[in-house]
Amino acid sequence: MDDQIVRVISRMIIPFIQVYGIFVVLHGHLSPGGGFPGGAILGASIILYTLVFGAKAGAQLIPHTTSKWLESGAILLFIAIGMIAVGTGRSFLTNRATGFAMGELGNIISAGFIPVISVAIGIKVGSTMITLFLTMIDREPQ
Amino acid sequence: MQILSLILVGFLILCALAAGRTKDLLSAVVIFASYSLIMAVLWLMLQSPDVAMTEAAIGAGVTTIMFIAVISRTSRMEK
């Protein structure tokens, strides 16, 4: 999209969208939101960048291989954290009984591994959205 | 609050019917985005801000962009 207004405005608001997405992901265990909505907001910011500055710039910012690795790595991190509890003889994703530090209610670093798996889900959802969109855009028109 | 909720549900049904009936697919996508926006407000009124946030980001944002990408690859009018 070759439009001055759209380019300037999106260059101004994309950082705010991303900060909001990171906020939602990190406060997943304290406030409404969490990994899925925050990751969707982060992915939408990259999709906006790709729409405004072209598919080539978007692919330069996050190449196909990077988003592929992020996607697989995030879900593997989720499974690995869940398997820690299985390794100690408890069921999948057991939090407090496995011995993760609970912290104080209301702090960002609390609730055991919940912030970590929120971040993992956020990365997974965001990169899935970017991969979907780039795959759809890359296809040559028939 | 009850009246506002009823008005919003009325708009919701109107948007759903219009999105199904229109022949211009780009208009249908815009109507569908407004459907998602109304649905997000309704989720908020149903005390579910979590789902409202997801609906606003996915329903009104990403799905619309995906549909527009598909329309730009195919034809705009329904045959």
XYZ file of N, CA and C in Angstrom:
663
model
N 0.850 -1.188 0.000
C 0.000 0.000 0.000
C 0.884 1.236 0.000
N 0.862 1.985 -1.099
C 1.784 3.112 -1.222
C 1.052 4.402 -0.877
N 0.884 4.639 0.403
C 0.162 5.819 0.839
C 0.901 6.422 2.018
N 1.192 7.724 1.895
C 2.000 8.394 2.925
C 1.323 8.352 4.290
N 0.009 8.646 4.318
C -0.698 8.740 5.603
C -0.694 7.380 6.290
N -1.026 6.340 5.510
C -1.090 5.006 6.107
C 0.276 4.602 6.649
N 1.349 4.929 5.878
C 2.689 4.521 6.314
C 3.096 5.236 7.603
N 2.871 6.559 7.655
C 3.290 7.318 8.841
C 2.495 6.889 10.067
N 1.156 6.754 9.892
C 0.320 6.399 11.048
C 0.661 5.000 11.542
N 0.870 4.056 10.623
C 1.146 2.703 11.129
C 2.538 2.634 11.736
N 3.491 3.433 11.212
C 4.798 3.460 11.868
C 4.674 4.014 13.293
N 3.683 4.912 13.501
C 3.493 5.450 14.852
C 2.786 4.468 15.776
N 1.792 3.724 15.275
C 0.985 2.928 16.213
C 1.471 1.497 16.371
N 2.314 0.987 15.469
C 2.750 -0.413 15.606
C 3.488 -0.656 16.921
N 4.409 0.247 17.385
C 5.032 -0.005 18.691
C 4.040 -0.085 19.830
N 2.991 0.746 19.782
C 1.997 0.706 20.861
C 1.220 -0.605 20.832
N 0.880 -1.091 19.639
C 0.176 -2.373 19.540
C 1.044 -3.477 20.120
N 2.354 -3.417 19.812
C 3.223 -4.493 20.284
C 3.413 -4.432 21.791
N 3.530 -3.217 22.339
C 3.658 -3.096 23.800
C 2.402 -3.619 24.476
N 1.228 -3.304 23.886
C -0.027 -3.803 24.448
C -0.078 -5.327 24.392
N 0.375 -5.894 23.267
C 0.377 -7.354 23.155
C 1.279 -7.994 24.191
N 2.487 -7.412 24.380
C 3.421 -7.971 25.361
C 2.843 -7.841 26.767
N 2.163 -6.710 27.029
C 1.508 -6.513 28.330
C 0.470 -7.595 28.586
N -0.363 -7.857 27.567
C -1.424 -8.857 27.739
C -0.820 -10.237 27.966
N 0.269 -10.548 27.242
C 0.888 -11.867 27.412
C 1.476 -12.001 28.810
N 2.197 -10.958 29.274
C 2.894 -11.078 30.558
C 1.936 -11.037 31.741
N 0.758 -10.407 31.579
C -0.202 -10.366 32.677
C -1.267 -11.444 32.526
N -0.916 -12.536 31.838
C -1.913 -13.577 31.580
C -2.488 -14.180 32.830
N -1.712 -14.251 33.921
C -2.197 -14.893 35.135
C -2.796 -13.895 36.106
N -2.805 -12.592 35.756
C -3.308 -11.575 36.681
C -4.564 -10.891 36.181
N -4.668 -10.713 34.870
C -5.775 -9.923 34.322
C -6.343 -10.667 33.117
N -7.499 -10.229 32.600
C -8.035 -10.865 31.398
C -7.033 -10.838 30.263
N -7.072 -11.865 29.479
C -6.095 -11.958 28.401
C -5.307 -13.232 28.563
N -4.042 -13.153 28.275
C -3.206 -14.334 28.372
C -2.481 -14.588 27.067
N -2.046 -15.813 26.909
C -1.199 -16.138 25.765
C -1.898 -15.979 24.437
N -3.134 -16.461 24.340
C -3.789 -16.477 23.020
C -4.155 -15.080 22.524
N -4.891 -14.247 23.304
C -5.193 -12.911 22.802
C -3.946 -12.057 22.597
N -2.981 -12.151 23.541
C -1.766 -11.343 23.389
C -0.979 -11.734 22.161
N -0.882 -13.055 21.924
C -0.180 -13.505 20.725
C -0.897 -13.075 19.465
N -2.234 -13.087 19.502
C -2.997 -12.641 18.336
C -2.757 -11.159 18.076
N -2.657 -10.356 19.158
C -2.405 -8.917 18.978
C -1.008 -8.707 18.396
N -0.015 -9.453 18.915
C 1.348 -9.328 18.389
C 1.395 -9.724 16.917
N 0.725 -10.849 16.584
C 0.712 -11.280 15.190
C 0.024 -10.268 14.303
N -1.064 -9.655 14.811
C -1.785 -8.660 14.017
C -0.919 -7.439 13.742
N -0.034 -7.073 14.712
C 0.840 -5.924 14.466
C 1.806 -6.223 13.330
N 2.349 -7.449 13.279
C 3.270 -7.802 12.187
C 2.511 -7.877 10.863
N 1.240 -8.366 10.925
C 0.440 -8.427 9.699
C 0.178 -7.024 9.174
N -0.079 -6.076 10.095
C -0.271 -4.676 9.687
C 0.989 -4.141 9.009
N 2.153 -4.443 9.597
C 3.433 -4.019 9.003
C 3.576 -4.584 7.596
N 3.252 -5.885 7.436
C 3.375 -6.524 6.127
C 2.427 -5.897 5.115
N 1.199 -5.577 5.561
C 0.218 -4.970 4.662
C 0.682 -3.610 4.193
N 1.285 -2.823 5.112
C 1.603 -1.441 4.772
C 2.890 -1.372 3.970
N 3.924 -2.094 4.399
C 5.238 -1.933 3.780
C 5.543 -3.001 2.740
N 4.600 -3.882 2.447
C 4.816 -4.844 1.379
C 5.258 -6.197 1.905
N 5.000 -7.223 1.075
C 5.301 -8.595 1.513
C 6.801 -8.809 1.657
N 7.602 -8.065 0.841
C 9.055 -8.277 0.894
C 9.620 -7.777 2.223
N 9.160 -6.589 2.666
C 9.638 -6.042 3.948
C 9.189 -6.916 5.108
N 7.960 -7.437 5.025
C 7.467 -8.310 6.086
C 8.262 -9.592 6.170
N 8.597 -10.142 4.991
C 9.384 -11.375 4.990
C 10.814 -11.106 5.459
N 11.282 -9.854 5.266
C 12.626 -9.517 5.758
C 12.618 -9.396 7.281
N 11.524 -8.829 7.813
C 11.438 -8.632 9.271
C 11.392 -9.979 9.984
N 10.489 -10.852 9.548
C 10.394 -12.195 10.128
C 10.394 -13.186 8.979
N 11.563 -13.751 8.632
C 11.599 -14.696 7.504
C 10.795 -15.949 7.812
N 10.502 -16.678 6.748
C 9.662 -17.865 6.879
C 10.292 -18.886 7.813
N 11.614 -19.053 7.697
C 12.274 -20.063 8.535
C 12.213 -19.657 10.001
N 12.385 -18.337 10.282
C 12.345 -17.876 11.683
C 10.991 -18.164 12.306
N 9.909 -17.832 11.578
C 8.587 -18.040 12.184
C 8.305 -19.526 12.336
N 8.851 -20.323 11.396
C 8.678 -21.778 11.515
C 9.362 -22.289 12.784
N 10.589 -21.821 13.019
C 11.334 -22.271 14.205
C 10.683 -21.776 15.488
N 10.194 -20.508 15.484
C 9.529 -19.964 16.675
C 8.291 -20.781 17.021
N 7.510 -21.110 15.969
C 6.293 -21.873 16.165
C 6.597 -23.210 16.839
N 7.530 -23.959 16.239
C 7.816 -25.289 16.776
C 8.503 -25.194 18.128
N 9.405 -24.210 18.288
C 10.145 -24.091 19.540
C 9.238 -23.738 20.695
N 8.242 -22.855 20.451
C 7.356 -22.434 21.537
C 6.517 -23.600 22.022
N 5.986 -24.386 21.093
C 5.131 -25.498 21.547
C 5.993 -26.561 22.215
N 7.254 -26.713 21.765
C 8.131 -27.677 22.441
C 8.464 -27.211 23.850
N 8.645 -25.872 24.025
C 8.890 -25.330 25.376
C 7.703 -25.625 26.294
N 6.483 -25.408 25.744
C 5.260 -25.703 26.513
C 5.258 -27.169 26.955
N 5.531 -28.072 26.004
C 5.482 -29.503 26.337
C 6.584 -29.844 27.328
N 7.782 -29.219 27.169
C 8.891 -29.522 28.072
C 8.549 -29.108 29.498
N 7.936 -27.918 29.660
C 7.563 -27.473 31.010
C 6.502 -28.396 31.595
N 5.568 -28.829 30.738
C 4.573 -29.768 31.244
C 5.180 -31.093 31.644
N 6.236 -31.491 30.929
C 6.821 -32.801 31.202
C 7.694 -32.812 32.450
N 8.073 -31.599 32.970
C 8.859 -31.579 34.213
C 8.082 -32.283 35.317
N 6.754 -31.978 35.374
C 5.928 -32.605 36.403
C 5.813 -34.099 36.158
N 5.727 -34.493 34.883
C 5.639 -35.928 34.585
C 6.912 -36.634 35.042
N 8.068 -35.941 34.901
C 9.345 -36.543 35.302
C 9.426 -36.803 36.794
N 8.697 -35.983 37.604
C 8.722 -36.216 39.043
C 7.569 -37.102 39.496
N 6.842 -37.684 38.568
C 5.822 -38.649 38.937
C 4.446 -38.067 39.147
N 4.203 -36.848 38.633
C 2.862 -36.266 38.760
C 2.262 -36.123 37.375
N 1.003 -35.659 37.336
C 0.373 -35.568 36.018
C 0.858 -34.317 35.289
N 0.571 -34.280 33.978
C 1.056 -33.241 33.068
C 0.638 -31.854 33.555
N 1.585 -30.901 33.566
C 1.347 -29.505 33.932
C 0.924 -29.331 35.393
N 1.409 -30.177 36.286
C 1.173 -29.945 37.714
C 2.051 -28.802 38.172
N 1.459 -27.814 38.855
C 2.202 -26.579 39.111
C 2.793 -26.550 40.509
N 1.933 -26.411 41.532
C 2.467 -26.150 42.865
C 3.060 -27.412 43.502
N 2.426 -28.542 43.289
C 2.872 -29.770 43.948
C 4.239 -30.214 43.452
N 4.613 -29.771 42.214
C 5.937 -30.137 41.706
C 7.034 -29.329 42.388
N 6.687 -28.144 42.939
C 7.682 -27.363 43.654
C 8.061 -26.071 42.971
N 7.260 -25.607 41.997
C 7.526 -24.297 41.402
C 7.161 -23.217 42.415
N 7.996 -22.152 42.478
C 7.783 -21.094 43.460
C 6.514 -20.328 43.114
N 5.607 -20.180 44.082
C 4.346 -19.503 43.808
C 4.502 -17.988 43.813
N 5.424 -17.449 44.628
C 5.577 -16.001 44.706
C 4.407 -15.364 45.425
N 4.321 -14.027 45.280
C 3.265 -13.293 45.967
C 2.144 -12.983 44.993
N 0.898 -13.067 45.462
C -0.243 -12.822 44.577
C -0.218 -11.383 44.067
N -0.283 -11.199 42.759
C -0.300 -9.860 42.191
C 1.008 -9.459 41.542
N 2.090 -10.172 41.845
C 3.352 -9.875 41.171
C 3.369 -10.542 39.798
N 4.210 -9.973 38.904
C 4.301 -10.585 37.577
C 4.993 -11.938 37.682
N 6.084 -11.993 38.512
C 6.766 -13.277 38.677
C 6.111 -13.978 39.855
N 5.060 -14.748 39.545
C 4.362 -15.533 40.552
C 3.645 -16.647 39.822
N 2.903 -17.447 40.569
C 2.068 -18.505 39.989
C 2.881 -19.562 39.257
N 4.111 -19.813 39.696
C 4.869 -20.924 39.147
C 5.232 -20.721 37.692
N 4.880 -21.706 36.839
C 5.293 -21.626 35.431
C 4.243 -20.979 34.537
N 3.152 -20.471 35.108
C 2.075 -19.933 34.261
C 2.573 -18.789 33.355
N 3.384 -17.801 33.863
C 3.875 -16.776 32.943
C 4.714 -17.353 31.818
N 5.510 -18.384 32.114
C 6.384 -18.948 31.079
C 5.555 -19.604 29.992
N 4.511 -20.381 30.390
C 3.722 -21.008 29.333
C 2.841 -19.982 28.627
N 2.493 -18.874 29.318
C 1.780 -17.802 28.606
C 2.648 -17.230 27.497
N 3.933 -16.981 27.826
C 4.845 -16.449 26.811
C 4.994 -17.439 25.666
N 5.097 -18.741 26.005
C 5.248 -19.755 24.958
C 4.030 -19.772 24.043
N 2.825 -19.712 24.637
C 1.609 -19.721 23.819
C 1.535 -18.455 22.982
N 1.954 -17.302 23.575
C 1.935 -16.049 22.814
C 2.815 -16.122 21.589
N 4.044 -16.638 21.761
C 4.960 -16.753 20.616
C 4.368 -17.692 19.576
N 3.801 -18.796 20.050
C 3.255 -19.803 19.127
C 2.107 -19.222 18.303
N 1.159 -18.541 18.985
C -0.015 -18.019 18.276
C 0.393 -16.903 17.314
N 1.273 -15.992 17.799
C 1.700 -14.894 16.934
C 2.407 -15.381 15.696
N 3.347 -16.321 15.856
C 4.089 -16.770 14.684
C 3.213 -17.622 13.772
N 2.223 -18.326 14.344
C 1.295 -19.068 13.472
C 0.518 -18.114 12.588
N 0.074 -16.979 13.197
C -0.686 -16.018 12.403
C 0.174 -15.423 11.291
N 1.438 -15.096 11.636
C 2.328 -14.525 10.619
C 2.569 -15.537 9.504
N 2.798 -16.808 9.883
C 3.046 -17.838 8.869
C 1.840 -18.004 7.953
N 0.627 -18.042 8.552
C -0.600 -18.173 7.758
C -0.711 -17.045 6.750
N -0.503 -15.809 7.248
C -0.691 -14.649 6.383
C 0.366 -14.622 5.279
N 1.634 -14.876 5.634
C 2.690 -14.826 4.619
C 2.494 -15.924 3.585
N 2.036 -17.103 4.019
C 1.781 -18.184 3.062
C 0.683 -17.782 2.091
N -0.356 -17.086 2.621
C -1.459 -16.676 1.768
C -1.031 -15.593 0.788
N -0.131 -14.673 1.255
C 0.272 -13.547 0.418
C 1.278 -13.989 -0.640
N 2.167 -14.929 -0.286
C 3.264 -15.314 -1.184
C 2.779 -15.973 -2.460
N 1.622 -16.644 -2.381
C 1.082 -17.393 -3.520
C 0.896 -16.479 -4.743
N 1.349 -16.933 -5.906
C 1.177 -16.139 -7.115
C -0.287 -16.103 -7.533
N -0.797 -14.948 -7.996
C -2.191 -14.920 -8.458
C -2.362 -15.763 -9.709
N -3.487 -16.489 -9.739
C -3.722 -17.408 -10.875
C -4.068 -16.608 -12.123
N -29.327 -0.934 30.273
C -28.375 -1.951 29.824
C -29.098 -3.021 29.011
N -30.318 -3.370 29.487
C -31.116 -4.389 28.792
C -31.462 -3.932 27.375
N -31.850 -2.629 27.273
C -32.266 -2.101 25.967
C -31.081 -2.062 25.023
N -29.916 -1.614 25.541
C -28.704 -1.561 24.710
C -28.342 -2.949 24.212
N -28.467 -3.924 25.110
C -28.149 -5.299 24.732
C -29.083 -5.788 23.622
N -30.386 -5.447 23.759
C -31.349 -5.865 22.728
C -31.031 -5.204 21.388
N -30.689 -3.904 21.427
C -30.354 -3.206 20.179
C -29.143 -3.861 19.523
N -28.135 -4.182 20.350
C -26.922 -4.785 19.800
C -27.213 -6.154 19.194
N -28.068 -6.948 19.865
C -28.407 -8.266 19.310
C -29.151 -8.108 17.992
N -30.036 -7.074 17.933
C -30.729 -6.806 16.677
C -29.766 -6.484 15.552
N -28.783 -5.619 15.838
C -27.767 -5.294 14.840
C -26.979 -6.541 14.442
N -26.708 -7.394 15.439
C -25.932 -8.609 15.194
C -26.643 -9.499 14.185
N -27.962 -9.695 14.412
C -28.723 -10.564 13.503
C -28.794 -9.927 12.113
N -28.970 -8.596 12.094
C -29.019 -7.884 10.819
C -27.718 -8.069 10.049
N -26.574 -7.904 10.751
C -25.270 -8.046 10.109
C -25.074 -9.466 9.595
N -25.483 -10.465 10.384
C -25.300 -11.848 9.965
C -26.104 -12.129 8.695
N -27.370 -11.650 8.662
C -28.204 -11.878 7.473
C -27.625 -11.144 6.265
N -27.165 -9.894 6.487
C -26.655 -9.103 5.369
C -25.382 -9.710 4.806
N -24.493 -10.226 5.693
C -23.252 -10.824 5.213
C -23.537 -12.056 4.370
N -24.605 -12.758 4.697
C -24.927 -13.932 3.898
C -25.583 -13.578 2.575
N -26.296 -12.451 2.527
C -27.117 -12.179 1.339
C -26.413 -11.336 0.283
N -25.380 -10.550 0.698
C -24.791 -9.633 -0.277
C -23.959 -10.378 -1.321
N -23.978 -9.835 -2.557
C -23.259 -10.485 -3.660
C -21.811 -10.015 -3.739
N -21.554 -8.780 -3.247
C -20.200 -8.225 -3.291
C -19.419 -8.775 -2.096
N -18.392 -9.581 -2.361
C -17.710 -10.275 -1.267
C -16.938 -9.315 -0.382
N -16.409 -8.210 -0.955
C -15.675 -7.239 -0.135
C -16.620 -6.573 0.872
N -17.837 -6.236 0.403
C -18.836 -5.684 1.346
C -19.183 -6.706 2.407
N -19.285 -7.982 2.003
C -19.622 -9.022 2.976
C -18.554 -9.113 4.052
N -17.280 -8.947 3.651
C -16.200 -9.024 4.638
C -16.279 -7.848 5.607
N -16.594 -6.645 5.086
C -16.702 -5.474 5.967
C -17.866 -5.646 6.927
N -19.009 -6.179 6.406
C -20.161 -6.423 7.281
C -19.799 -7.457 8.339
N -19.013 -8.452 7.950
C -18.623 -9.490 8.900
C -17.719 -8.920 9.988
N -16.868 -7.928 9.611
C -16.015 -7.280 10.619
C -16.863 -6.518 11.618
N -17.928 -5.848 11.132
C -18.799 -5.128 12.060
C -19.560 -6.108 12.944
N -19.919 -7.260 12.382
C -20.531 -8.328 13.192
C -19.610 -8.713 14.341
N -18.310 -8.880 14.036
C -17.355 -9.256 15.076
C -17.226 -8.173 16.131
N -17.262 -6.921 15.681
C -17.133 -5.807 16.633
C -18.317 -5.792 17.598
N -19.544 -5.959 17.049
C -20.731 -5.996 17.914
C -20.647 -7.175 18.866
N -20.156 -8.300 18.341
C -20.035 -9.493 19.182
C -19.036 -9.248 20.309
N -17.957 -8.499 20.017
C -16.967 -8.211 21.063
C -17.599 -7.369 22.172
N -18.402 -6.359 21.781
C -19.067 -5.534 22.799
C -20.025 -6.384 23.618
N -20.729 -7.312 22.927
C -21.672 -8.179 23.644
C -20.947 -9.100 24.613
N -19.786 -9.624 24.207
C -19.009 -10.456 25.138
C -18.622 -9.649 26.367
N -18.257 -8.373 26.141
C -17.879 -7.524 27.274
C -19.058 -7.331 28.215
N -20.273 -7.168 27.633
C -21.449 -6.993 28.478
C -21.828 -8.279 29.186
N -21.421 -9.412 28.641
C -21.683 -10.699 29.309
C -20.594 -11.031 30.319
N -19.813 -10.014 30.757
C -18.780 -10.173 31.797
C -17.673 -11.124 31.372
N -17.301 -11.071 30.104
C -16.246 -11.965 29.635
C -15.215 -11.178 28.833
N -14.406 -10.332 29.508
C -13.454 -9.489 28.770
C -12.396 -10.283 28.032
N -12.103 -11.494 28.528
C -11.104 -12.338 27.889
C -11.510 -12.685 26.462
N -12.748 -13.187 26.324
C -13.254 -13.570 25.009
C -13.444 -12.334 24.143
N -13.841 -11.205 24.768
C -14.032 -9.974 24.002
C -12.722 -9.533 23.355
N -11.632 -9.616 24.122
C -10.317 -9.232 23.592
C -9.934 -10.113 22.413
N -10.158 -11.438 22.574
C -9.827 -12.367 21.491
C -10.687 -12.101 20.267
N -11.978 -11.849 20.505
C -12.890 -11.597 19.387
C -12.468 -10.335 18.641
N -12.076 -9.284 19.391
C -11.689 -8.036 18.734
C -10.412 -8.224 17.938
N -9.467 -9.004 18.476
C -8.192 -9.163 17.768
C -8.323 -10.114 16.593
N -8.991 -11.251 16.792
C -9.063 -12.281 15.754
C -10.226 -12.008 14.824
N -11.447 -11.841 15.379
C -12.623 -11.711 14.534
C -12.600 -10.452 13.699
N -12.344 -9.312 14.365
C -12.409 -8.057 13.620
C -11.110 -7.755 12.902
N -9.979 -8.258 13.407
C -8.692 -7.905 12.791
C -8.188 -8.933 11.808
N -7.749 -10.064 12.340
C -6.975 -11.005 11.524
C -7.847 -11.689 10.484
N -9.069 -12.104 10.871
C -9.934 -12.800 9.913
C -10.278 -11.903 8.735
N -10.563 -10.618 9.037
C -10.888 -9.682 7.963
C -9.722 -9.549 6.992
N -8.508 -9.415 7.545
C -7.342 -9.258 6.678
C -7.133 -10.508 5.834
N -7.356 -11.686 6.437
C -7.196 -12.939 5.689
C -8.221 -13.021 4.556
N -9.485 -12.653 4.864
C -10.519 -12.701 3.819
C -10.178 -11.734 2.690
N -9.664 -10.535 3.064
C -9.326 -9.564 2.023
C -8.171 -10.083 1.179
N -7.199 -10.770 1.825
C -6.093 -11.354 1.064
C -6.620 -12.400 0.081
N -7.580 -13.215 0.529
C -8.146 -14.234 -0.362
C -8.903 -13.574 -1.509
N -9.662 -12.498 -1.205
C -10.425 -11.821 -2.267
C -9.484 -11.197 -3.281
N -8.333 -10.640 -2.797
C -7.390 -10.050 -3.749
C -6.765 -11.111 -4.640
N -6.800 -12.375 -4.242
C -6.255 -13.448 -5.072
C -7.315 -14.050 -5.997
N -8.604 -13.895 -5.621
C -9.670 -14.459 -6.459
C -10.511 -13.306 -6.987
N -11.811 -13.522 -7.247
C -12.621 -12.435 -7.801
C -13.446 -11.790 -6.693
N -13.846 -10.529 -6.951
C -14.541 -9.773 -5.917
C -16.018 -10.089 -5.866
N -16.632 -10.374 -7.031
C -18.073 -10.596 -7.048
C -18.392 -12.080 -6.979
N -19.463 -12.374 -6.298
C -19.923 -13.759 -6.224
C -20.539 -14.163 -7.551
N -20.229 -15.375 -8.014
C -20.757 -15.792 -9.322
C -22.049 -16.589 -9.163
